[in-house]
Short mmCIF file of C-alpha atoms in Angstrom, two decimals:
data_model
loop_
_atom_site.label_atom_id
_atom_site.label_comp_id
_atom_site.label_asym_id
_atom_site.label_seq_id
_atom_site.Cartn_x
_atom_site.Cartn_y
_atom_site.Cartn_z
CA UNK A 109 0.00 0.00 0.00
CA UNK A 110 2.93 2.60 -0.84
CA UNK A 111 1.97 5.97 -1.59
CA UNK A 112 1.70 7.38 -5.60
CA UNK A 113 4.04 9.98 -6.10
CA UNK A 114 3.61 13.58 -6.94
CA UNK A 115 6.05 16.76 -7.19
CA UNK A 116 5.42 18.37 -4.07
CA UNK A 117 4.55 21.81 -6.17
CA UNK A 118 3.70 23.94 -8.86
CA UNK A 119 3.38 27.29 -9.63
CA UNK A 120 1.85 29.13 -12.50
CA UNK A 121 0.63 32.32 -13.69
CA UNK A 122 -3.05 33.60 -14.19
CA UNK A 123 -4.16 32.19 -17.76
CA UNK A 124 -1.11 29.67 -17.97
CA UNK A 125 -1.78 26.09 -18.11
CA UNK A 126 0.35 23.30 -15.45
CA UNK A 127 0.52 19.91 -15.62
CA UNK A 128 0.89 17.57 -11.74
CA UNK A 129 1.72 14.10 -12.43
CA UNK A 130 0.99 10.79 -10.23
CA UNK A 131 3.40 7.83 -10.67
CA UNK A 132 2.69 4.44 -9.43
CA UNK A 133 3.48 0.93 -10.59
CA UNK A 134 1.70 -1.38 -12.94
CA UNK A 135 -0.22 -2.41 -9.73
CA UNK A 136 -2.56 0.74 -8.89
CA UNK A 137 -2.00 3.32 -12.10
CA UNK A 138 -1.13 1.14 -14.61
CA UNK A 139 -3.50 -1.64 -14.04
CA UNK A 140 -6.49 0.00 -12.98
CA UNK A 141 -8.67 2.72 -14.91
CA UNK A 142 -9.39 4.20 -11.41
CA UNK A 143 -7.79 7.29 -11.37
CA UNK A 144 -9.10 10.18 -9.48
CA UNK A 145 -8.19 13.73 -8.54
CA UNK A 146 -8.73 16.05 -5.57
CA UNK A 147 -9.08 19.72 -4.77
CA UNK A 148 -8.55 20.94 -1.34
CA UNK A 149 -8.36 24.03 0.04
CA UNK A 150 -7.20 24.62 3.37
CA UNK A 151 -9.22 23.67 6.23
CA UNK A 152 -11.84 22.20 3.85
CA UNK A 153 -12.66 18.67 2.68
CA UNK A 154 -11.06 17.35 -0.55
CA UNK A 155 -12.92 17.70 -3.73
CA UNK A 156 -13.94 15.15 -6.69
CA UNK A 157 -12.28 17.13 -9.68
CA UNK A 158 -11.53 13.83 -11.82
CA UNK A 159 -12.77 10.24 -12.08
CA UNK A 160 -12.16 7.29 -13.75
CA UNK A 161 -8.62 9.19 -15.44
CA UNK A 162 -10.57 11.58 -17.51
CA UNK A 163 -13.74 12.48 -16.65
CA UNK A 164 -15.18 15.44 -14.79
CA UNK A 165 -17.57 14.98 -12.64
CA UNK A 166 -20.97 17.73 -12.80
CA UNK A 167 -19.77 21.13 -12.33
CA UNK A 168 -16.25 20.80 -12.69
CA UNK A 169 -14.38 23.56 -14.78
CA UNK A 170 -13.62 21.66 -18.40
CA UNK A 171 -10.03 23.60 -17.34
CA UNK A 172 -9.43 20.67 -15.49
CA UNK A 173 -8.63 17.53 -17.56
CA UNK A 174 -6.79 14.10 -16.89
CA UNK A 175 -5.03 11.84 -18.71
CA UNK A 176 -2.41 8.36 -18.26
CA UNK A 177 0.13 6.66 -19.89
CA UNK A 178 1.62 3.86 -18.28
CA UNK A 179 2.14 3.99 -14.76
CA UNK A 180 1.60 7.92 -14.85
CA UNK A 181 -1.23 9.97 -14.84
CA UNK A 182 -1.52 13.54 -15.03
CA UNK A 183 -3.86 16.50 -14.10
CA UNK A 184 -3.92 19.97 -16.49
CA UNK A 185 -5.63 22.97 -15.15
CA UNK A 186 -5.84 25.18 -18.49
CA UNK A 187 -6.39 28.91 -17.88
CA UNK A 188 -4.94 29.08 -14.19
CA UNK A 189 -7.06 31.20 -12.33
CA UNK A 190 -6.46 32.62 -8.71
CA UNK A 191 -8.82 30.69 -7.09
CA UNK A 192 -7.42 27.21 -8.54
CA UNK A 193 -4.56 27.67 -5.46
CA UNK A 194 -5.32 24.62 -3.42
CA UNK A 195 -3.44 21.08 -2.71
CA UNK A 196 -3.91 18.08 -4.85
CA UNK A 197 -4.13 14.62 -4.27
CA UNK A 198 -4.62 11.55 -7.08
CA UNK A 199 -5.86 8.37 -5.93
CA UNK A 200 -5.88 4.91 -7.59
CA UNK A 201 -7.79 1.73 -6.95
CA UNK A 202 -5.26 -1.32 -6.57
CA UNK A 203 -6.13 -5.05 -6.12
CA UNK A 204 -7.51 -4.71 -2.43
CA UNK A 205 -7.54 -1.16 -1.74
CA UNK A 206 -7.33 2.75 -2.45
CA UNK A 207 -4.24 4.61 -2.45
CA UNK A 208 -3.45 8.61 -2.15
CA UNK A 209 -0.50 10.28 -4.02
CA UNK A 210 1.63 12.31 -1.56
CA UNK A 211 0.04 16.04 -2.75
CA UNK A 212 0.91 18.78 -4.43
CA UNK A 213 0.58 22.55 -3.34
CA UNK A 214 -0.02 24.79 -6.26
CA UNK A 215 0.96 28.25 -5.84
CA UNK A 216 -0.97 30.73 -8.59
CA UNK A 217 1.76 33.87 -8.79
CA UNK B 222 -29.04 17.97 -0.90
CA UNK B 223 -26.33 14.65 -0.70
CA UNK B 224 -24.75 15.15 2.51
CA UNK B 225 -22.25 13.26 4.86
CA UNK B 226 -21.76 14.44 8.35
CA UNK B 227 -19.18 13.16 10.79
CA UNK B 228 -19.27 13.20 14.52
CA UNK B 229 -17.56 11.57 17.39
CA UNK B 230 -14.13 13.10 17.30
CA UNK B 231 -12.22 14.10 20.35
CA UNK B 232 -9.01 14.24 22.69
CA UNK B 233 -8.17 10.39 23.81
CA UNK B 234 -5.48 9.02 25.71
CA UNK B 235 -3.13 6.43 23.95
CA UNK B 236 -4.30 3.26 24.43
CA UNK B 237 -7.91 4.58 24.58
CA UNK B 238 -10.89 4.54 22.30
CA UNK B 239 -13.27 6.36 20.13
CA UNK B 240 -16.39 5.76 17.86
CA UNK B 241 -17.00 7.86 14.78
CA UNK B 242 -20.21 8.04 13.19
CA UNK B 243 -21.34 9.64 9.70
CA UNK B 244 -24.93 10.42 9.25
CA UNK B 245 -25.87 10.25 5.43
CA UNK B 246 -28.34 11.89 3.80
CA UNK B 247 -30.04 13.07 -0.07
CA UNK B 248 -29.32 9.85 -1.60
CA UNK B 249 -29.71 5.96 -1.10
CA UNK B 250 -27.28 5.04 1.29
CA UNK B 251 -27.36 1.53 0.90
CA UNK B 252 -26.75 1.65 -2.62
CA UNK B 253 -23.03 2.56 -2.34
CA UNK B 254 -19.93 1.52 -0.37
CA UNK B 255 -18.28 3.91 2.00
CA UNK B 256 -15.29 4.90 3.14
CA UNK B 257 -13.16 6.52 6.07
CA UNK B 258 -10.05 8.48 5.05
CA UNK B 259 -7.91 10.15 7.06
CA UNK B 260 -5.60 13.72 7.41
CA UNK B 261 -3.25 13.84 9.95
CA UNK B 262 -1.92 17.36 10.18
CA UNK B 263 -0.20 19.56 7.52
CA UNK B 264 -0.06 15.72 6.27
CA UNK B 265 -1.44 14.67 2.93
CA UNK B 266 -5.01 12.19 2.51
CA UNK B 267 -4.46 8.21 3.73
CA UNK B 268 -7.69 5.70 2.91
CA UNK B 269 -8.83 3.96 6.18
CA UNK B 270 -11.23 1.67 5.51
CA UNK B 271 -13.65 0.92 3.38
CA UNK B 272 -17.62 -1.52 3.59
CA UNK B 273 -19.82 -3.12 0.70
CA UNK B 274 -23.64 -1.93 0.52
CA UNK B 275 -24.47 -4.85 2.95
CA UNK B 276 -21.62 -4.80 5.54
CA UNK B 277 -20.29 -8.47 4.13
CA UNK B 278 -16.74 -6.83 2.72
CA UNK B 279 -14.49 -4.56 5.08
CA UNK B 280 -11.06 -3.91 3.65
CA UNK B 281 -8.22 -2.44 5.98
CA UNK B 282 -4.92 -0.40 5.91
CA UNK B 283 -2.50 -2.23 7.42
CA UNK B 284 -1.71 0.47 10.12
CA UNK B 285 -4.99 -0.31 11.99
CA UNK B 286 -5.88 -3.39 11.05
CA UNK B 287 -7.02 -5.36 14.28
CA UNK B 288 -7.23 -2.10 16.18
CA UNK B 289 -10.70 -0.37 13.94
CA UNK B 290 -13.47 -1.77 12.91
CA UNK B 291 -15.81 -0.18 10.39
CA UNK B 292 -19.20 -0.93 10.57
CA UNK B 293 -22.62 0.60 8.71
CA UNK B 294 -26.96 0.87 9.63
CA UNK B 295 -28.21 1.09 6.19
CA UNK B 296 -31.84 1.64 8.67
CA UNK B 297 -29.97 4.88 10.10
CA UNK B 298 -28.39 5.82 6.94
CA UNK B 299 -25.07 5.93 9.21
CA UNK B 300 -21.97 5.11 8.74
CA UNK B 301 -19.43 4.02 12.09
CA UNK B 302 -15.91 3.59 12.72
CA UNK B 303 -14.63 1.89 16.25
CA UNK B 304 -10.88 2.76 17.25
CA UNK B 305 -8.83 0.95 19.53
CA UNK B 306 -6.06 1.06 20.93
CA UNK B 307 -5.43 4.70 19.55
CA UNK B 308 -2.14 5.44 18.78
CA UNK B 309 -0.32 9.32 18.49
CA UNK B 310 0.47 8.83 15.10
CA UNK B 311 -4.00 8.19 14.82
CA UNK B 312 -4.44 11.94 14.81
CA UNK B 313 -5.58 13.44 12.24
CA UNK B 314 -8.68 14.77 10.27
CA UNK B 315 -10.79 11.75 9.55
CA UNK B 316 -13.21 12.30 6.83
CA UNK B 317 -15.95 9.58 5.46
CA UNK B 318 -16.55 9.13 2.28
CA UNK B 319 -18.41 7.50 -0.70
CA UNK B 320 -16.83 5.22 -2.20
CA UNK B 321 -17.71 4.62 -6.17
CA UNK B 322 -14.05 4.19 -7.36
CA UNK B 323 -13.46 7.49 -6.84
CA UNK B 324 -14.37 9.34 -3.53
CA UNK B 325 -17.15 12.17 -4.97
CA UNK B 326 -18.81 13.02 -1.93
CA UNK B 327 -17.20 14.29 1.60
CA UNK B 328 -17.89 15.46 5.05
CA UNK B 329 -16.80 18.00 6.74
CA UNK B 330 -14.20 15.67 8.86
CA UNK B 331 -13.98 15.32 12.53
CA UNK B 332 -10.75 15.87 14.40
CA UNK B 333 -8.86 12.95 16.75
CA UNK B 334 -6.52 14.07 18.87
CA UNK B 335 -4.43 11.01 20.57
CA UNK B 336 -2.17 12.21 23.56
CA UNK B 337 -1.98 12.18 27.06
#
């Protein structure tokens, strides 16, 4: 039940677009079509931004898009905006259980 | 309006105990499994446990295995989680969840503090 691994941050301007990546092994990632990712801003709960690798869930921003190859999968926020700041967290299903990626802090100059 | 709602959270002693509950409401709760998932502080999301619609499937991570049990009243819409033998290193945020392969719908967390 090791951890998926993300860059710890990233930072981008108003309007730019940034890219987080979540590695695991051919075990959780790359075995599984399970990929979520999470929003959370501090002090709050975490929110749904992506399921199943790629799709938003109701009311998400179409900003936010996922994607995988391999054992990676990735989260693109398209037109940063200010309020986008926040932690975030990608999940995978594995063969018995969930597992969290480590978080990453993105900082919107 | 789909709504979790945690309660139960609290300062214990190590070596103590503590029940969590999550009251669900807005959609069928029976329908889906659920989840706990913990935040310890300034510390990044950790799944917890997780139950089947009917209770017959409980899955584990290995830090508290044998030590919480997670449990579920699909009559009370509510969702439980016993701790035992509560350890520092059990503090944190814990949050429940459901569960659909993806987590899409949160409470608010309730905080447990373990120390003496």
């Amino acid at each position: 039940q090791s951890a998926l691994t993300q860059p710890a941050s990233v930072s981008g301007s108003p309007g730019q677009s940034i890219t987080i990546s979540c590695t695991g092994t051919s075990s959780d990632v790359g075995g599984y079509n399970y990929v979520s990712w999470y929003q959370q801003h501090p002090g709050k709960a975490p929110k749904l931004m992506i399921y199943d690798v790629s799709n938003r869930p109701s009311g998400v921003p179409d900003r936010f898009s996922g994607s995988k190859s391999g054992n990676t999968a990735s989260l693109t926020i398209s037109g940063l905006q200010a309020e986008d700041e926040a932690d975030y967290y990608c999940s995978s299903y594995t063969s018995s259980s969930p597992v969290f990626g480590g978080g990453t802090k993105l900082t919107v100059l | 309006e789909v709504q979790l709602v945690e309660s139960g959270g609290g300062l214990v002693q190590p070596g103590g105990s503590l029940r969590l509950s999550c009251a669900a409401s807005g959609f069928t709760f029976s329908s889906y499994w659920m989840s706990w998932v913990r935040q310890a502080p300034g510390k990044g999301l950790e799944w917890v446990a997780n139950i089947k619609q009917d209770g017959s499937e409980k899955y584990y991570v290995d830090s508290v295995k044998g030590r919480f049990t997670i449990s579920r009243d699909n009559a009370k819409n509510s969702l439980y989680l016993q701790m035992n033998s509560l350890r520092a290193e059990d503090t944190a945020v814990y949050y429940c969840a459901r569960d659909m392969d993806a987590f899409d719908i949160w409470g608010q967390g309730t905080m447990v503090t373990v120390s003496s």
